[in-house]
Short mmCIF file of C-alpha atoms and ligand atoms in Angstrom, two decimals:
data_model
loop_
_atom_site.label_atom_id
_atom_site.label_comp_id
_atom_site.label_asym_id
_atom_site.label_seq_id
_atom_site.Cartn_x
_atom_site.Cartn_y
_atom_site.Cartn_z
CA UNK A 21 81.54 34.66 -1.63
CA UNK A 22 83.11 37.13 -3.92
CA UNK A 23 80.60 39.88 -3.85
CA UNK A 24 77.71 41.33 -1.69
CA UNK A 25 73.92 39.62 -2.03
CA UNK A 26 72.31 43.18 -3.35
CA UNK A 27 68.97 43.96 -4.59
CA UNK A 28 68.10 46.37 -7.53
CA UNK A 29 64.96 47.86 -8.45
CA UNK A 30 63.25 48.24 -11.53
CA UNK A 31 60.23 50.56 -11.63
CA UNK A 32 57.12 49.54 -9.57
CA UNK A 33 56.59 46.44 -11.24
CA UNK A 34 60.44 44.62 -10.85
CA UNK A 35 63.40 44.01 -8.90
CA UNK A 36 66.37 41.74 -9.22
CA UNK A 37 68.26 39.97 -6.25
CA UNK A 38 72.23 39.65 -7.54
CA UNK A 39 73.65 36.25 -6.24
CA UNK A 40 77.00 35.59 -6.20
CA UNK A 41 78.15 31.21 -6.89
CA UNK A 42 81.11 29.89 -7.81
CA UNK A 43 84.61 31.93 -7.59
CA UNK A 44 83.33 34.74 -10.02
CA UNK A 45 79.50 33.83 -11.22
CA UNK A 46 76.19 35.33 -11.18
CA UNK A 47 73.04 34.28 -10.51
CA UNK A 48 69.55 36.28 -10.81
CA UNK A 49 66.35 36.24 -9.07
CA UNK A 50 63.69 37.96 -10.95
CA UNK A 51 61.23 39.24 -9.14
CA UNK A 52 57.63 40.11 -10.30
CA UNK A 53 56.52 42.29 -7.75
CA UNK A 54 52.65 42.21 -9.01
CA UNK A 55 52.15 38.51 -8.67
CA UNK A 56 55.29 37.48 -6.19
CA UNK A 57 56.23 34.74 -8.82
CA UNK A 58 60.49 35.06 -10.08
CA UNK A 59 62.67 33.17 -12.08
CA UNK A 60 66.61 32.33 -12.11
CA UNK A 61 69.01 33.11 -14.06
CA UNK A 62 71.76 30.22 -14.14
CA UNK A 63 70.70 28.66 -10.54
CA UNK A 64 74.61 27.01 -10.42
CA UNK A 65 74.33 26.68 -6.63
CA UNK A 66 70.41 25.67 -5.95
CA UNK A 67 70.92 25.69 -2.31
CA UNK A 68 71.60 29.43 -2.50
CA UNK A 69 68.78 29.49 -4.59
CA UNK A 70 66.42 28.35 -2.52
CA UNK A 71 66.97 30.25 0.73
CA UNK A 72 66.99 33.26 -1.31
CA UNK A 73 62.95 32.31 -2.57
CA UNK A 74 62.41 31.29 0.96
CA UNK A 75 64.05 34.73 2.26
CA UNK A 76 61.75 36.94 -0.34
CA UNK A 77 58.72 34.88 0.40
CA UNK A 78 58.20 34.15 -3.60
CA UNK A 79 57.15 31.28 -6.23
CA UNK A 80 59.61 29.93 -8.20
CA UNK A 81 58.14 29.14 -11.67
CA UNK A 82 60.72 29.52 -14.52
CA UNK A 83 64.71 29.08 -14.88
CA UNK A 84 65.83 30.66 -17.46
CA UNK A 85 69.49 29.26 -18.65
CA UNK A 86 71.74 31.49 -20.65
CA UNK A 87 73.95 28.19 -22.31
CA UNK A 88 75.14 24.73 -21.36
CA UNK A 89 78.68 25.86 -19.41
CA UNK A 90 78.14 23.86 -16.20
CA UNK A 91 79.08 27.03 -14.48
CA UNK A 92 75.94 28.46 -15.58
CA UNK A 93 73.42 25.43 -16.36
CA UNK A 94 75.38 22.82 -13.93
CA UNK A 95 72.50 23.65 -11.01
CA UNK A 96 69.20 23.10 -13.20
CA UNK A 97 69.01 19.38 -12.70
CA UNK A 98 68.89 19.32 -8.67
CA UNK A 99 67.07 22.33 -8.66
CA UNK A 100 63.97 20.50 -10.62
CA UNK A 101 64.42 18.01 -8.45
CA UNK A 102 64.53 19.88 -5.28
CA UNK A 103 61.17 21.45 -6.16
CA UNK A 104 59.09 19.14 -4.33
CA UNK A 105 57.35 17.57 -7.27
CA UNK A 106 56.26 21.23 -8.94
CA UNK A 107 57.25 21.54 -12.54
CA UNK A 108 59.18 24.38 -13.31
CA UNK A 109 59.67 26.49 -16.51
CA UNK A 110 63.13 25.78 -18.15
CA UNK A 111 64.17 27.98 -20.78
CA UNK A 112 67.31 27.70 -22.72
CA UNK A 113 68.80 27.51 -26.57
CA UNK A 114 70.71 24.36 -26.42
CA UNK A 115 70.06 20.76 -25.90
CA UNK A 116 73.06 20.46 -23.88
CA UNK A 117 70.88 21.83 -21.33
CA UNK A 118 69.49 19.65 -18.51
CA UNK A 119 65.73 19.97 -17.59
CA UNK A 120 64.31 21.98 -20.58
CA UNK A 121 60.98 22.56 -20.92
CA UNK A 122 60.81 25.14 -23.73
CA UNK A 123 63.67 25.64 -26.37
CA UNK A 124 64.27 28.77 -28.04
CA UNK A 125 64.90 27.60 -31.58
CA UNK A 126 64.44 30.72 -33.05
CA UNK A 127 65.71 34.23 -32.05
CA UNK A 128 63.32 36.50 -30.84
CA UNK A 129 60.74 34.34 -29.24
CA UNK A 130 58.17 36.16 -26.30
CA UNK A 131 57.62 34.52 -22.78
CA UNK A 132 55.76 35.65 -19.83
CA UNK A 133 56.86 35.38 -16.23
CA UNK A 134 53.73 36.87 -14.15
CA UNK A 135 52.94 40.15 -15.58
CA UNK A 136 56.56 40.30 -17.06
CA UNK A 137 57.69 40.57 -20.64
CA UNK A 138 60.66 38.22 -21.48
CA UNK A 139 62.22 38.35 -24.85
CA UNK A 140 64.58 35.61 -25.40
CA UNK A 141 67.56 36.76 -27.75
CA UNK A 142 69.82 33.84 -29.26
CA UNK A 143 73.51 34.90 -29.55
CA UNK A 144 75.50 32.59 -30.34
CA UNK A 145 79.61 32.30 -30.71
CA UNK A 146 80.49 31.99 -27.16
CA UNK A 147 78.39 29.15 -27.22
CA UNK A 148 76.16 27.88 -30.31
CA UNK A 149 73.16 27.76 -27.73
CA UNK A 150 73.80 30.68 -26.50
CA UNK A 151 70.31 33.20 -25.21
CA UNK A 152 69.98 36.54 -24.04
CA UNK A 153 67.15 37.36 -22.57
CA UNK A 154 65.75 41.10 -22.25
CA UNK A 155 62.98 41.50 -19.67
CA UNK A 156 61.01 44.50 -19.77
CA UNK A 157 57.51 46.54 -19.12
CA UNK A 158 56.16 50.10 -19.60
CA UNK A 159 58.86 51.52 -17.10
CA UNK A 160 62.22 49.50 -17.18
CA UNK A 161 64.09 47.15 -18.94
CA UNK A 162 67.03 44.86 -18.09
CA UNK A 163 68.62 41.80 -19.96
CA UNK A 164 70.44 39.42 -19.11
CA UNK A 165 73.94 38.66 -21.07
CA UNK A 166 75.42 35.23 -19.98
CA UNK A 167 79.12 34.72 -21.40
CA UNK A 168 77.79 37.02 -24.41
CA UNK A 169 78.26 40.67 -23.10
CA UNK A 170 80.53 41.29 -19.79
CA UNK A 171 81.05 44.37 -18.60
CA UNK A 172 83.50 45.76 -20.32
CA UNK A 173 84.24 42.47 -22.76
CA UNK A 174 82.57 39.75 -23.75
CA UNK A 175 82.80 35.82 -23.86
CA UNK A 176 85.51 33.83 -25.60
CA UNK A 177 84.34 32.74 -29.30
CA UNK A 178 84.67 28.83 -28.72
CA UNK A 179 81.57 27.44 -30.75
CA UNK A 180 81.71 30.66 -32.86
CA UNK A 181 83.18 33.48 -35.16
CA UNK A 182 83.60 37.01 -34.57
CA UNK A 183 81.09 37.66 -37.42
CA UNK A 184 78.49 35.96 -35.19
CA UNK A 185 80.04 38.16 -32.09
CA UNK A 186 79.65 41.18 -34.00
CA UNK A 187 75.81 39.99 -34.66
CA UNK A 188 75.08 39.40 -31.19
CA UNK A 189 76.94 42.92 -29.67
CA UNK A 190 76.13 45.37 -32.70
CA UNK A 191 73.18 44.24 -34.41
CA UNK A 192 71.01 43.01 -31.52
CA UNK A 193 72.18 44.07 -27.90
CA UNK A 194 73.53 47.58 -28.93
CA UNK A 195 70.01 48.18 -30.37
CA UNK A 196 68.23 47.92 -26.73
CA UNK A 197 67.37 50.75 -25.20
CA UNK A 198 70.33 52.64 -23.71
CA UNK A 199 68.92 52.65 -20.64
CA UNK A 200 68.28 48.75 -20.29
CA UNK A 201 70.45 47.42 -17.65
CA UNK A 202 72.97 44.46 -18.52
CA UNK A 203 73.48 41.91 -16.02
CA UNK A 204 76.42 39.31 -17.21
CA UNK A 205 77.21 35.62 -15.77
CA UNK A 206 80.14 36.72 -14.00
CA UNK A 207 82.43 39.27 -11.99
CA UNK A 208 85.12 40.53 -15.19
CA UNK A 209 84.81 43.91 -14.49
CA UNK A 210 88.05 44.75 -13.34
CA UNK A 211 89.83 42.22 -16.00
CA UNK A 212 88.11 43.81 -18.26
CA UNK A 213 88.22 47.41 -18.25
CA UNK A 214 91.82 46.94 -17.68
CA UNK A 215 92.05 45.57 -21.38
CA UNK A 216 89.58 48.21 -22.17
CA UNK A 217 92.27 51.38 -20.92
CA UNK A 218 94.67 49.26 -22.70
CA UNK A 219 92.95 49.80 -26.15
CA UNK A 220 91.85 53.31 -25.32
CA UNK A 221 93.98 54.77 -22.49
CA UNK A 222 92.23 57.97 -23.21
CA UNK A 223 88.77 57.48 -22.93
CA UNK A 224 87.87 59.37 -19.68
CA UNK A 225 83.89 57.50 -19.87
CA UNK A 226 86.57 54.25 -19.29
CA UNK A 227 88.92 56.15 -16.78
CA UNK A 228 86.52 57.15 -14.31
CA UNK A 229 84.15 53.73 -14.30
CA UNK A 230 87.43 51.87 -13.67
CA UNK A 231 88.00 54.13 -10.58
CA UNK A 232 84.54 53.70 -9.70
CA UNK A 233 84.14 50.09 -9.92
CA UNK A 234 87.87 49.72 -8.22
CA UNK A 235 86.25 51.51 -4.66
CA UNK A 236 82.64 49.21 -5.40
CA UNK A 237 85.14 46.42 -5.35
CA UNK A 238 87.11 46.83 -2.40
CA UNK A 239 84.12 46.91 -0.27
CA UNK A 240 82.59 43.31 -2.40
CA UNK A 241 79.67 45.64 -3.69
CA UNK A 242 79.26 43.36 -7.46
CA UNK A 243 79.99 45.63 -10.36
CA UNK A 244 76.52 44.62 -11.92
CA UNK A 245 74.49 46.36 -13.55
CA UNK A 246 76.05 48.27 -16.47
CA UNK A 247 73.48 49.48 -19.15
CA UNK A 248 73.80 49.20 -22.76
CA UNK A 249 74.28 53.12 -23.37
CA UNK A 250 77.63 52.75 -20.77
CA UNK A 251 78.60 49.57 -22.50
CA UNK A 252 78.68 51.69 -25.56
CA UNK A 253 80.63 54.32 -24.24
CA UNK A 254 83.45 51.99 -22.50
CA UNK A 255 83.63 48.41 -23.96
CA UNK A 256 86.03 47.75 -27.18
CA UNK A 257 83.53 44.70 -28.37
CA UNK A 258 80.85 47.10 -28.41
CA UNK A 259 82.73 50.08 -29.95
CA UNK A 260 84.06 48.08 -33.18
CA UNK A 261 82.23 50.20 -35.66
CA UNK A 262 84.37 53.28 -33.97
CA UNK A 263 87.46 54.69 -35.86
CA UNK A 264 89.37 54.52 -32.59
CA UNK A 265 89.29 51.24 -32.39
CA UNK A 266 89.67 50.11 -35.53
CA UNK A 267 92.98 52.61 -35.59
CA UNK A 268 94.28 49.99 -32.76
CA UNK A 269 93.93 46.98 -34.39
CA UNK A 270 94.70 48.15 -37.54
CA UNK A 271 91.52 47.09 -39.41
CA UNK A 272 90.09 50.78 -40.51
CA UNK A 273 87.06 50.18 -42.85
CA UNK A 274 86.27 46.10 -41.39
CA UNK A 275 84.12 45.96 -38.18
CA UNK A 276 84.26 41.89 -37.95
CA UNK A 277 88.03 42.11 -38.57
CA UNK A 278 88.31 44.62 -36.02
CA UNK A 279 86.36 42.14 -33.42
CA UNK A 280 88.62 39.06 -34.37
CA UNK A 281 91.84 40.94 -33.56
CA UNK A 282 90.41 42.65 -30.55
CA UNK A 283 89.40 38.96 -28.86
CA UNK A 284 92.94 37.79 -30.03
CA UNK A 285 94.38 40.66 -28.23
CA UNK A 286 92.11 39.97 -25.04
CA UNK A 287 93.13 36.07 -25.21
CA UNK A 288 96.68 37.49 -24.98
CA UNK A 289 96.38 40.27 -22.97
CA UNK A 290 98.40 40.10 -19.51
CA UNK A 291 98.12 43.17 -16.97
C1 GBP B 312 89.55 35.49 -16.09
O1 GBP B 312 89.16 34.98 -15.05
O2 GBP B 312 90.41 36.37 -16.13
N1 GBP B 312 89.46 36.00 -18.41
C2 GBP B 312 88.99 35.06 -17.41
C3 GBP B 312 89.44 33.65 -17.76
C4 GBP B 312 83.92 32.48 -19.36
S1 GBP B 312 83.81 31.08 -18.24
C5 GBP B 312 88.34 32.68 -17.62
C6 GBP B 312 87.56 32.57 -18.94
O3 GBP B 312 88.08 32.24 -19.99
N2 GBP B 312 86.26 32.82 -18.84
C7 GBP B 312 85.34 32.65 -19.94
C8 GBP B 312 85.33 33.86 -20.86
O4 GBP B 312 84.67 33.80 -21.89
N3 GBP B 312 86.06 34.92 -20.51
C9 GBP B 312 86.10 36.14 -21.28
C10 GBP B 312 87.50 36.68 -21.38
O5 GBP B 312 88.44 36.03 -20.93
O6 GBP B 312 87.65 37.77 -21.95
N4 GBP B 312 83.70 28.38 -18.74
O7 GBP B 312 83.57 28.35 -17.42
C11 GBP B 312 83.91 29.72 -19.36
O8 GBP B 312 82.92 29.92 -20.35
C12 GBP B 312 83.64 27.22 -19.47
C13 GBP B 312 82.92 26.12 -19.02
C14 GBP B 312 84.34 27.13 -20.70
C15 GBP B 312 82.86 24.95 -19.76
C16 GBP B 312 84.26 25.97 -21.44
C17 GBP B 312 83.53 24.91 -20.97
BR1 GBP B 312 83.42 23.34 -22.00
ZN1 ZN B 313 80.54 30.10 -20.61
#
């Protein structure tokens, strides 16, 4: 397993078990502590899944499914099946998608899960099906980022442009609270912020997370969760409207531009 099975907490009414799967993947388990009912994030590994629900002594109800990567959504068919005849709640934005129930055809559509508030956020350019979703109440709010926002990066544009990238990172998840913490659908971190001290060796926000995330590392502890007001302060796909950036790439004056050469530079960048 590549990182620690941690919980996080989220006010009173939340928490959030971090599941490791695959060779660098995450999984969630929401947890609504009011009613004891949770959903998954991109259940790849539905064994894991399960003894996790069995461990926290909850109902499993919804699966929410960030896109149609079989890393992420590869899981949802034996995990319907393995639900002893209860239907669950599949969410997702593509029809690629095994399983769903409900498809978000239209950005901005509002789910419950218990007494949670789910906003489901289409993004797409990593994928063309791609959802976020943002969960949130009176006290906290989190959101999920699939291949959309990493910490520190962000997904490769294969069904997509970096017009539809700068959508998705500037004009909806940079507009979340700054507080909302971002959980992405798998372990970049270091990868990342590498690139990231690469395009701004002096940013001493990006300096001292790297060291920080370098010791959380070494001892398996995931990187997860960032927030969006970090993310701001330390990710190049988020900081594309900055001068400093733009400088890099040599786009001053063209945001999208700026994006498109920054993911080129990413595809090509070697440590
Ligand atoms: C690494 O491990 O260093 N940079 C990665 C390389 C998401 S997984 C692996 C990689 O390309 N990962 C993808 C990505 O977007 N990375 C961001 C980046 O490199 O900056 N996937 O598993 C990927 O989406 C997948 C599955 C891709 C099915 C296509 C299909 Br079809
Ligand atoms: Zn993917």
């Amino acid at each position: 397993m590549h990182s620690n099975v941690v919980m996080k907490e989220f006010g009173s009414k939340f928490k959030i078990q971090v599941l490791p799967a695959l060779s660098d993947n995450f999984m969630y388990l929401l947890i609504d502590n009011t009613t004891k009912e949770a959903a998954i994030v991109d259940p790849v590994a539905p064994n894991t899944v399960w003894e996790a629900v069995k461990n926290e002594n909850v109902k499993l109800t919804t699966v929410l499914t960030t896109h149609h990567h079989w890393d992420h959504a590869g899981g949802n068919k034996e995990l319907i099946t393995s639900n002893s005849g209860s239907p669950l709640n599949v969410i997702g934005g593509d029809n690629r998608i095994d399983g769903l129930t409900t498809i978000i055809d239209k950005s901005g559509i509002e789910l419950k899960m218990g007494s949670l508030n789910i906003k489901c956020l289409r993004t797409p350019c990593h994928t063309s099906g791609h959802v976020c979703y943002y969960v949130y109440t009176n006290e906290a709010s989190v959101v999920f980022t699939g291949d959309t926002l990493f910490l520190g990066g962000c997904g490769r544009f294969f069904e997509g442009t970096a017009q539809q990238m700068y959508e998705a990172l500037i004009k909806i998840l940079s507009q979340l609270p700054d507080n909302t913490a971002v959980f992405c659908g798998h372990e970049y971190a270091i990868q990342n912020l590498k690139f990231s001290k690469h395009v701004e060796p002096n940013n001493v926000h990006l300096l001292s997370l790297l060291k920080e995330i370098e010791i959380k590392r070494k001892m398996n502890e995931p990187s997860v969760p960032s927030t969006i007001g970090l993310e701001k302060l330390i990710n190049p796909f988020m900081r594309v409207d900055e001068e400093s950036i733009q400088k890099v790439t040599g786009t001053i004056g063209d945001s999208i531009e700026t994006m498109k050469i920054l993911r080129e530079m990413k595809n090509d960048f070697k440590e």
